[in-house]
Coordinates of C-alpha atoms and ligand atoms in Angstrom, one line a residue:
M16 CA -143.8 -119.4 24.9
K17 CA -142.1 -121.6 22.4
I18 CA -142.4 -125.3 23.0
S19 CA -139.7 -127.5 21.4
E20 CA -140.5 -130.4 19.1
K21 CA -139.2 -132.8 21.7
L22 CA -141.4 -131.5 24.4
S23 CA -144.5 -131.4 22.3
K24 CA -143.8 -134.9 21.1
V25 CA -143.4 -136.2 24.7
R26 CA -146.6 -134.4 25.8
S27 CA -148.8 -136.1 23.2
Y28 CA -147.1 -139.5 23.9
E29 CA -147.7 -139.3 27.7
E30 CA -151.2 -138.1 27.2
N31 CA -152.1 -141.0 24.9
M32 CA -150.2 -143.7 26.6
G33 CA -150.7 -142.5 30.2
N34 CA -154.5 -142.5 29.8
C35 CA -154.4 -146.2 28.6
I36 CA -153.1 -147.3 32.1
P37 CA -156.2 -148.1 34.2
D38 CA -156.3 -146.4 37.7
E39 CA -156.7 -149.9 39.3
E40 CA -153.3 -150.8 37.9
R41 CA -151.6 -147.9 39.7
P42 CA -150.9 -147.2 43.4
A43 CA -154.0 -145.9 45.1
Y44 CA -152.4 -143.0 46.9
H45 CA -148.7 -142.9 45.9
L46 CA -147.6 -141.0 42.8
S47 CA -146.5 -143.2 40.0
S48 CA -144.9 -142.3 36.6
R49 CA -147.5 -141.1 34.2
V50 CA -146.1 -143.6 31.7
G51 CA -142.7 -145.3 31.4
W52 CA -139.8 -144.7 33.9
M53 CA -139.7 -142.4 37.0
N54 CA -136.8 -141.8 39.4
D55 CA -136.0 -139.0 41.8
P56 CA -138.6 -136.5 43.0
N57 CA -137.6 -133.0 41.7
G58 CA -138.9 -129.4 42.4
F59 CA -141.1 -130.5 45.3
S60 CA -142.8 -127.1 46.1
W61 CA -145.9 -125.2 47.1
Y62 CA -146.8 -122.9 44.3
Q63 CA -150.0 -121.0 43.7
G64 CA -152.0 -122.9 46.2
K65 CA -150.9 -126.4 45.2
Y66 CA -148.1 -128.8 45.9
H67 CA -146.1 -129.4 42.8
L68 CA -144.0 -132.5 42.3
F69 CA -141.7 -133.0 39.3
Y70 CA -139.8 -136.2 38.7
Q71 CA -137.0 -137.7 36.7
Y72 CA -138.9 -139.2 33.8
Y73 CA -138.2 -141.3 30.7
P74 CA -141.7 -141.9 29.2
Y75 CA -140.6 -144.0 26.3
N76 CA -139.6 -147.1 28.2
T77 CA -139.8 -148.7 31.7
V78 CA -136.0 -148.4 32.1
W79 CA -133.9 -145.3 32.6
G80 CA -133.2 -143.1 29.6
P81 CA -132.2 -139.4 29.1
C82 CA -134.4 -137.6 31.6
Y83 CA -137.3 -135.3 31.1
W84 CA -139.1 -133.7 34.0
G85 CA -142.6 -135.2 34.6
H86 CA -145.0 -133.0 36.6
A87 CA -148.0 -133.5 38.9
V88 CA -149.9 -131.3 41.3
S89 CA -151.9 -132.1 44.4
E90 CA -153.9 -130.3 47.1
D91 CA -153.4 -133.0 49.8
L92 CA -150.2 -134.8 48.8
L93 CA -152.3 -138.0 48.2
H94 CA -154.4 -137.3 45.1
W95 CA -152.2 -136.2 42.2
T96 CA -153.1 -134.8 38.9
Y97 CA -150.7 -135.1 36.1
L98 CA -149.7 -132.0 34.2
P99 CA -147.8 -132.0 30.9
A100 CA -144.1 -132.8 31.1
A101 CA -142.2 -129.7 32.2
L102 CA -138.7 -130.1 30.7
A103 CA -137.3 -132.0 27.8
P104 CA -133.6 -132.6 27.1
D105 CA -133.8 -130.3 24.0
E106 CA -130.9 -127.9 24.3
A107 CA -127.3 -128.2 23.4
Y108 CA -126.3 -127.9 27.1
D109 CA -128.8 -130.6 28.4
A110 CA -129.1 -132.9 25.4
D111 CA -128.3 -136.0 27.5
G112 CA -130.7 -135.3 30.3
C113 CA -132.4 -132.8 32.5
F114 CA -131.2 -134.3 35.8
S115 CA -132.5 -133.6 39.3
G116 CA -133.1 -130.2 40.7
S117 CA -135.5 -128.1 42.7
A118 CA -137.9 -125.2 42.6
V119 CA -138.3 -121.8 44.2
T120 CA -140.9 -118.9 43.9
L121 CA -139.4 -115.6 42.7
P122 CA -140.5 -112.3 44.0
D123 CA -142.3 -111.5 40.7
G124 CA -144.5 -114.6 41.2
R125 CA -142.8 -116.9 38.7
Q126 CA -141.6 -120.3 39.6
M127 CA -137.9 -121.0 38.9
L128 CA -136.6 -124.5 38.3
I129 CA -132.9 -125.2 38.8
Y130 CA -131.7 -128.5 37.3
T131 CA -128.6 -130.2 36.1
G132 CA -128.0 -130.2 32.3
V133 CA -126.0 -133.2 31.2
L134 CA -123.9 -133.4 28.1
R135 CA -122.1 -136.5 27.1
R136 CA -118.7 -135.9 25.4
E137 CA -115.9 -138.0 24.1
L138 CA -112.5 -136.8 25.2
E139 CA -109.4 -137.0 23.1
D140 CA -108.3 -140.2 24.7
G141 CA -111.5 -141.8 23.6
T142 CA -113.2 -142.0 27.0
V143 CA -116.8 -140.8 27.3
H144 CA -117.9 -138.6 30.2
D145 CA -121.1 -136.8 31.3
F146 CA -120.4 -133.1 31.9
Q147 CA -122.8 -131.7 34.3
Q148 CA -123.8 -128.0 34.8
Q149 CA -126.7 -126.1 36.5
C150 CA -129.4 -124.6 34.4
L151 CA -132.6 -122.6 35.0
A152 CA -136.2 -122.5 33.7
F153 CA -138.9 -120.0 34.5
G154 CA -142.6 -120.8 34.5
D155 CA -146.1 -120.3 35.7
G156 CA -146.8 -123.7 37.1
T157 CA -147.5 -125.4 33.8
E158 CA -145.2 -124.0 31.1
Y159 CA -141.5 -123.5 31.8
E160 CA -139.0 -121.6 29.5
K161 CA -135.4 -122.4 29.8
Y162 CA -133.2 -119.4 30.6
E163 CA -131.3 -118.0 27.5
G164 CA -128.1 -117.6 29.6
N165 CA -127.9 -121.3 30.6
P166 CA -125.9 -122.9 32.0
V167 CA -125.6 -120.6 35.1
L168 CA -123.0 -122.7 36.8
T169 CA -120.4 -124.9 35.2
S170 CA -117.6 -127.0 36.7
E171 CA -115.4 -123.8 36.5
D172 CA -117.4 -122.5 39.4
L173 CA -116.7 -125.5 41.6
P174 CA -114.3 -125.3 44.5
E175 CA -110.8 -126.5 43.6
G176 CA -110.3 -130.2 43.2
C177 CA -113.8 -131.1 42.1
S178 CA -114.7 -133.2 39.1
P179 CA -116.8 -131.9 36.2
Y180 CA -118.5 -135.2 36.0
D181 CA -120.2 -135.3 39.4
F182 CA -121.8 -131.8 39.7
R183 CA -125.5 -132.2 40.0
D184 CA -128.8 -132.1 41.9
P185 CA -129.0 -128.4 43.1
S186 CA -131.3 -127.9 46.0
I187 CA -132.4 -124.2 46.2
I188 CA -133.8 -122.0 48.9
R189 CA -134.7 -118.4 49.1
Q190 CA -133.2 -117.0 52.3
E191 CA -134.8 -114.4 54.6
D192 CA -132.7 -111.6 53.2
G193 CA -134.1 -112.4 49.7
S194 CA -130.8 -114.0 48.4
Y195 CA -130.6 -117.6 47.2
R196 CA -128.5 -120.5 48.2
I197 CA -128.0 -123.9 46.6
V198 CA -126.4 -127.1 47.8
T199 CA -125.2 -129.5 45.1
C200 CA -123.4 -132.8 45.0
C201 CA -119.8 -132.8 43.8
A202 CA -116.8 -135.0 44.3
T203 CA -113.1 -135.5 43.7
I204 CA -112.0 -137.2 40.4
G205 CA -111.8 -140.3 42.6
R206 CA -115.5 -139.8 43.4
D207 CA -115.0 -139.1 47.1
A208 CA -118.1 -137.0 48.0
R209 CA -118.3 -133.4 48.9
L210 CA -121.2 -131.1 49.0
A211 CA -120.8 -127.6 47.7
M212 CA -122.8 -124.5 48.6
F213 CA -123.3 -121.5 46.3
R214 CA -124.9 -118.1 46.9
S215 CA -126.7 -115.7 44.6
P216 CA -128.4 -112.3 45.0
D217 CA -131.0 -113.1 42.3
G218 CA -130.9 -116.8 41.6
I219 CA -129.2 -116.2 38.2
H220 CA -125.7 -114.9 39.1
W221 CA -123.9 -117.3 41.4
D222 CA -120.7 -116.9 43.4
R223 CA -118.0 -119.6 43.2
G224 CA -119.0 -122.6 45.4
R225 CA -117.6 -123.4 48.8
I226 CA -117.3 -126.8 50.4
L227 CA -120.1 -127.5 52.9
I228 CA -118.8 -130.9 54.0
R229 CA -116.2 -133.5 52.8
N230 CA -116.9 -137.2 53.1
N231 CA -113.3 -138.3 53.4
E232 CA -114.4 -141.8 52.2
R233 CA -116.6 -142.4 55.3
F234 CA -120.1 -142.8 53.7
G235 CA -119.9 -144.3 50.2
K236 CA -119.0 -142.4 47.1
V237 CA -120.9 -139.5 45.5
W238 CA -123.7 -138.1 47.6
E239 CA -126.6 -137.6 45.3
C240 CA -129.6 -135.4 45.9
P241 CA -128.3 -133.5 48.9
E242 CA -130.3 -131.1 50.9
L243 CA -129.6 -128.8 53.9
F244 CA -132.2 -127.4 56.2
R245 CA -132.7 -126.3 59.8
M246 CA -135.3 -128.2 61.9
D247 CA -135.9 -128.5 65.6
E248 CA -132.9 -126.3 66.6
K249 CA -130.5 -128.5 64.5
W250 CA -129.1 -128.4 61.0
V251 CA -129.8 -131.5 58.9
I252 CA -128.3 -132.9 55.7
L253 CA -130.2 -135.5 53.8
T254 CA -128.5 -137.2 50.9
S255 CA -128.3 -140.5 49.0
P256 CA -124.7 -141.8 48.8
M257 CA -123.7 -144.2 46.0
D258 CA -121.8 -147.4 46.8
M259 CA -122.1 -147.4 50.6
L260 CA -120.4 -149.9 52.9
P261 CA -122.5 -151.3 55.7
E262 CA -121.8 -150.2 59.3
G263 CA -123.5 -152.4 61.9
F264 CA -127.2 -152.2 61.0
E265 CA -126.8 -149.0 59.0
Y266 CA -126.3 -148.4 55.3
H267 CA -127.0 -151.9 53.9
N268 CA -128.4 -150.7 50.6
G269 CA -125.4 -150.1 48.4
N270 CA -127.0 -147.0 47.0
G271 CA -128.2 -145.9 50.4
T272 CA -129.4 -142.9 52.3
L273 CA -127.8 -140.8 54.9
C274 CA -129.1 -138.3 57.5
L275 CA -126.5 -136.1 59.2
I276 CA -127.6 -134.0 62.1
G277 CA -125.3 -131.3 63.3
D278 CA -124.3 -127.7 63.2
L279 CA -123.7 -125.2 60.5
D280 CA -121.2 -122.4 60.9
E281 CA -123.2 -119.9 58.9
K282 CA -120.2 -117.6 58.4
S283 CA -117.7 -120.1 57.0
G284 CA -120.5 -122.3 55.5
V285 CA -119.1 -125.5 57.1
F286 CA -121.3 -128.2 58.4
T287 CA -120.1 -130.4 61.4
P288 CA -122.0 -133.6 61.8
Q289 CA -122.8 -134.9 65.3
H290 CA -125.1 -137.8 64.4
D291 CA -125.5 -140.1 61.4
Q292 CA -128.1 -142.6 60.5
A293 CA -129.8 -144.2 57.4
I294 CA -133.0 -142.4 56.5
D295 CA -134.9 -145.7 55.8
Y296 CA -134.1 -149.3 56.6
G297 CA -136.1 -151.1 54.0
I298 CA -135.3 -152.2 50.4
D299 CA -136.6 -149.4 48.2
F300 CA -135.9 -145.9 49.2
Y301 CA -133.6 -143.3 47.6
A302 CA -133.2 -139.7 46.5
T303 CA -135.2 -137.7 49.1
Q304 CA -136.5 -134.2 48.7
T305 CA -138.3 -132.0 51.2
I306 CA -140.4 -128.9 51.3
L307 CA -141.3 -126.5 54.1
A308 CA -145.1 -126.6 53.8
P309 CA -147.1 -123.3 54.3
D310 CA -148.1 -124.6 57.8
G311 CA -144.5 -125.0 58.8
R312 CA -144.2 -128.8 58.4
R313 CA -141.0 -130.2 56.9
I314 CA -142.3 -132.8 54.5
M315 CA -140.1 -135.4 52.8
I316 CA -140.8 -137.6 49.8
A317 CA -138.5 -140.1 48.1
W318 CA -138.3 -142.4 45.2
M319 CA -139.7 -145.7 46.4
Q320 CA -137.1 -147.8 44.6
N321 CA -133.4 -148.6 44.7
W322 CA -131.0 -148.5 41.8
D323 CA -129.6 -151.9 42.7
T324 CA -132.9 -153.7 42.3
T325 CA -134.3 -151.8 39.3
P326 CA -133.0 -154.4 36.7
G327 CA -135.0 -156.9 38.7
Y328 CA -138.3 -156.1 36.9
R329 CA -139.3 -156.9 33.3
L330 CA -142.2 -154.7 32.3
D331 CA -144.1 -153.7 29.3
P332 CA -142.3 -150.5 28.0
T333 CA -145.7 -148.8 27.7
S334 CA -146.7 -149.4 31.4
W335 CA -145.4 -147.4 34.4
F336 CA -142.3 -148.0 36.5
G337 CA -141.4 -146.0 39.6
Q338 CA -143.4 -144.6 42.4
M339 CA -142.9 -142.1 45.2
T340 CA -143.1 -142.8 49.0
I341 CA -145.9 -141.4 51.0
P342 CA -144.9 -137.8 51.9
R343 CA -143.6 -137.9 55.5
E344 CA -143.5 -135.2 58.2
L345 CA -140.0 -134.9 59.7
S346 CA -138.8 -134.0 63.1
V347 CA -135.6 -134.4 65.1
R348 CA -136.0 -135.9 68.6
D349 CA -133.1 -136.8 70.9
G350 CA -130.7 -136.3 68.0
R351 CA -132.5 -138.7 65.7
L352 CA -134.6 -138.2 62.6
Y353 CA -138.3 -139.2 63.0
Q354 CA -140.7 -139.7 60.1
W355 CA -144.5 -139.9 60.1
P356 CA -147.0 -140.1 57.2
V357 CA -148.5 -136.8 56.4
R358 CA -151.6 -136.1 58.5
E359 CA -153.7 -135.7 55.3
L360 CA -153.7 -139.5 55.1
E361 CA -156.0 -139.6 58.1
Q362 CA -158.7 -137.9 56.0
I363 CA -158.9 -140.8 53.6
R364 CA -159.2 -143.5 56.3
K365 CA -162.5 -145.4 56.3
N366 CA -164.0 -148.7 57.6
K367 CA -162.3 -148.6 61.0
V368 CA -161.8 -152.0 62.7
A369 CA -160.3 -152.0 66.3
Y370 CA -159.2 -154.8 68.6
E371 CA -157.7 -154.6 72.1
N372 CA -155.6 -157.0 74.0
V373 CA -155.7 -159.7 71.4
Y374 CA -153.8 -162.7 72.7
V375 CA -151.5 -163.8 69.8
S376 CA -149.8 -167.2 70.0
G377 CA -149.4 -169.3 66.9
E378 CA -150.9 -167.9 63.7
M379 CA -154.3 -166.1 63.5
E380 CA -156.4 -163.8 61.4
L381 CA -158.8 -161.1 62.6
E382 CA -162.2 -160.5 61.2
G383 CA -162.2 -157.4 59.0
V384 CA -158.5 -157.2 58.9
R385 CA -157.5 -157.8 55.3
G386 CA -156.8 -155.8 52.1
R387 CA -154.1 -154.2 50.1
I388 CA -154.9 -150.5 50.5
A389 CA -154.8 -150.1 54.3
D390 CA -153.4 -148.3 57.3
L391 CA -152.8 -150.4 60.4
E392 CA -151.7 -149.3 63.8
I393 CA -150.3 -152.1 65.9
E394 CA -149.0 -152.0 69.5
L395 CA -147.4 -155.1 71.0
S396 CA -146.3 -156.1 74.4
N397 CA -145.6 -159.4 76.2
A398 CA -148.8 -161.2 77.1
D399 CA -147.1 -162.4 80.2
P400 CA -144.5 -160.0 81.7
E401 CA -142.6 -162.9 83.1
E402 CA -142.2 -164.7 79.8
P403 CA -141.0 -162.4 77.0
F404 CA -142.1 -163.5 73.5
D405 CA -139.5 -164.8 71.1
K406 CA -140.8 -163.6 67.8
F407 CA -143.7 -161.7 66.3
T408 CA -144.7 -161.8 62.6
I409 CA -147.2 -160.0 60.4
K410 CA -147.8 -161.4 57.0
F411 CA -149.6 -159.2 54.5
A412 CA -150.4 -159.3 50.8
A413 CA -150.8 -163.0 51.6
G414 CA -152.8 -165.6 49.7
G415 CA -152.1 -168.6 47.5
R416 CA -148.4 -168.7 47.0
Y417 CA -147.7 -165.2 48.2
Y418 CA -146.9 -163.2 51.3
T419 CA -144.6 -160.5 52.5
M420 CA -143.7 -160.4 56.1
L421 CA -142.3 -158.2 58.9
S422 CA -141.0 -160.0 61.8
Y423 CA -139.5 -158.9 65.1
H424 CA -137.1 -160.7 67.5
P425 CA -137.0 -158.9 70.9
A426 CA -133.9 -160.7 72.1
D427 CA -131.7 -159.2 69.5
Q428 CA -134.0 -156.2 68.8
I429 CA -134.2 -157.0 65.1
M430 CA -137.0 -156.2 62.7
K431 CA -136.8 -157.9 59.4
I432 CA -138.7 -157.4 56.2
D433 CA -138.9 -160.3 53.8
R434 CA -140.6 -160.2 50.4
K435 CA -139.1 -163.4 49.0
F436 CA -142.6 -164.8 48.4
S437 CA -144.2 -161.6 47.2
G438 CA -144.4 -162.8 43.6
S439 CA -141.0 -161.6 42.4
R440 CA -139.5 -163.9 39.8
R441 CA -136.0 -162.3 40.0
A442 CA -133.0 -163.0 42.3
I443 CA -132.9 -159.4 43.6
I444 CA -132.6 -158.4 47.2
H445 CA -135.7 -159.4 49.2
Q446 CA -134.7 -158.9 52.8
R447 CA -133.4 -156.1 55.1
R448 CA -132.9 -156.0 58.8
A449 CA -133.1 -153.0 61.2
L450 CA -132.1 -152.6 64.8
V451 CA -135.3 -151.6 66.6
P452 CA -135.1 -151.3 70.4
M453 CA -138.5 -151.8 72.2
K454 CA -139.7 -148.7 74.1
D455 CA -141.0 -149.3 77.6
N456 CA -141.4 -153.0 76.7
K457 CA -143.7 -152.0 73.8
L458 CA -143.4 -152.1 70.1
K459 CA -145.5 -149.9 67.8
I460 CA -145.8 -150.4 64.1
R461 CA -147.8 -148.3 61.7
L462 CA -148.1 -150.1 58.4
L463 CA -149.2 -148.4 55.2
L464 CA -150.1 -150.8 52.4
D465 CA -150.8 -149.7 48.9
R466 CA -151.2 -152.0 45.8
Y467 CA -147.5 -152.1 45.1
S468 CA -145.8 -151.2 48.4
V469 CA -145.4 -151.4 52.1
E470 CA -144.1 -148.6 54.4
A471 CA -143.6 -149.4 58.1
F472 CA -143.2 -146.6 60.7
I473 CA -141.8 -148.1 63.9
N474 CA -142.0 -146.6 67.4
D475 CA -143.6 -143.3 66.3
G476 CA -141.3 -143.1 63.3
A477 CA -137.9 -143.6 64.9
Q478 CA -137.2 -146.2 62.1
T479 CA -139.0 -146.7 58.8
I480 CA -138.9 -149.7 56.5
T481 CA -140.0 -149.2 52.9
A482 CA -140.3 -151.7 50.1
N483 CA -142.3 -152.2 47.0
L484 CA -144.0 -155.5 46.1
Y485 CA -145.7 -156.6 42.9
T486 CA -147.9 -159.3 44.4
D487 CA -151.0 -160.6 42.6
M488 CA -153.9 -158.5 43.8
G489 CA -155.8 -161.6 44.8
A490 CA -153.5 -161.8 47.8
Q491 CA -155.4 -159.8 50.4
R492 CA -154.9 -161.6 53.6
I493 CA -153.1 -160.3 56.7
T494 CA -152.1 -162.7 59.5
F495 CA -150.4 -162.3 62.9
S496 CA -148.3 -164.9 64.6
A497 CA -146.1 -165.2 67.7
V498 CA -143.6 -167.6 69.1
G499 CA -144.4 -167.2 72.8
A500 CA -147.4 -165.0 73.5
V501 CA -148.0 -161.4 72.6
S502 CA -150.7 -159.0 73.6
M503 CA -151.8 -156.8 70.6
N504 CA -153.8 -153.7 70.1
L505 CA -154.8 -153.0 66.6
V506 CA -156.7 -150.4 64.6
K507 CA -157.1 -150.9 60.9
Y508 CA -158.6 -148.6 58.2
D509 CA -159.0 -149.0 54.5
L510 CA -157.6 -146.1 52.6
G511 CA -159.2 -144.4 49.7
G512 CA -162.1 -142.4 48.4
E513 CA -162.2 -139.0 46.9
Ligands
LIG618 C1 -130.1 -140.1 41.7 C2 -129.6 -139.6 40.3 C3 -129.2 -138.1 40.4 C4 -129.4 -137.6 39.0 C5 -130.6 -138.4 38.5 C6 -130.5 -138.9 37.1 O1 -131.0 -141.1 41.6 O2 -128.5 -140.4 39.9 O3 -128.0 -137.9 41.0 O4 -129.6 -136.3 38.9 O5 -130.6 -139.6 39.3 O6 -131.7 -139.4 36.6

């Protein structure tokens, strides 16, 4: 297999530089960029007995650049091994980036990647545009060869009225009858989102696309990284719309996320939404991708970052920037999307500490409850049923001048995350609020801490709140406080080990 100069150069760069980053300066159980920049997860798949995860990758700096595909594999979705970069922008049709895409196993055993090739061109009027088209690469799990017939889909194949500049992020599946289907983002010239669906008998020859759904200006602009799948008797679309307007407590992130639950008319290929919600209510969460695991679980991963806050970090260009969320098991219950950390996480729990009916009023710490790489399960109720508490707060990554906190006001049902004091020296967004009803007068919070992040799963995963934080590692304390009185059950584990 021929390897281009660009690909072989990046492979030696990432090997040399990636190995210089000590493990203790990376997340303990979240995948981070091998070196340099990472954005969207790509090609999340199960292939030859391992989970494969590719990602948007610009190794030469800690800011975005023309994307390569980084590559890692794992057996448990928690411990990742880097493999050599899989794709480089080294062809005439993708010279300005190998953008996001997905992976599928072919009947002959090869893995096929489908990605967006980007080409920047100056038009006659002097304006510069990115032309986007879909391309293929075939491989064995390590080496991938681009298809000589690339691109396999150009803007000519789009349904009428779609722009050639927003045609990207193909999400592929192999259907029961052996044919293939992709869903891609596309939009009008005015950038009103649509999703297109294309079909192919062999993954190579594709029919003209049809519109799966039109946004009609409702949820932001272009819907990036879309995906369509069936789960729990419903059809689900997950996507990341650019430039969203907030609606009540939904969609506060600018570049946000959207889950639509509804029905698909399989004949006409038209999706009708019945329910919409943000996927995550924290600060840093974008560009989801899912797989159907061999055991039937629908597992989602996302980029634990938000485009709006990325300029808020100033990092050494030879370090890493960008990490993925914990992979999350999905389900639909009562018309709502639920998320829960993959059960594999329970296997790396250690040093259990448990407390029951702790009376919390004012601020307190609990013996054995501290640390930055931890899994906490907390259940709260009113200590006195006659006197509901006014506020409950957990501070973590606390110490010296630092803390990040989650606080809950039962009266207005609001959960807030605040990382203003997490050590950030930039005026980026540090707070988000989510509407969280209590359930049977109880509130449950599962909190996953890693060196550079927090993920909260509330009420069995009905809401999640995700944020990264770059707090000095000396800040290890966890405190609990209440205005009024709370009764708290708590189980805490450290996470880690081989
Ligand atoms: C989403 C996105 C995708 C695109 C990729 C480029 O974060 O903008 O639409 O394929 O990032 O890196």
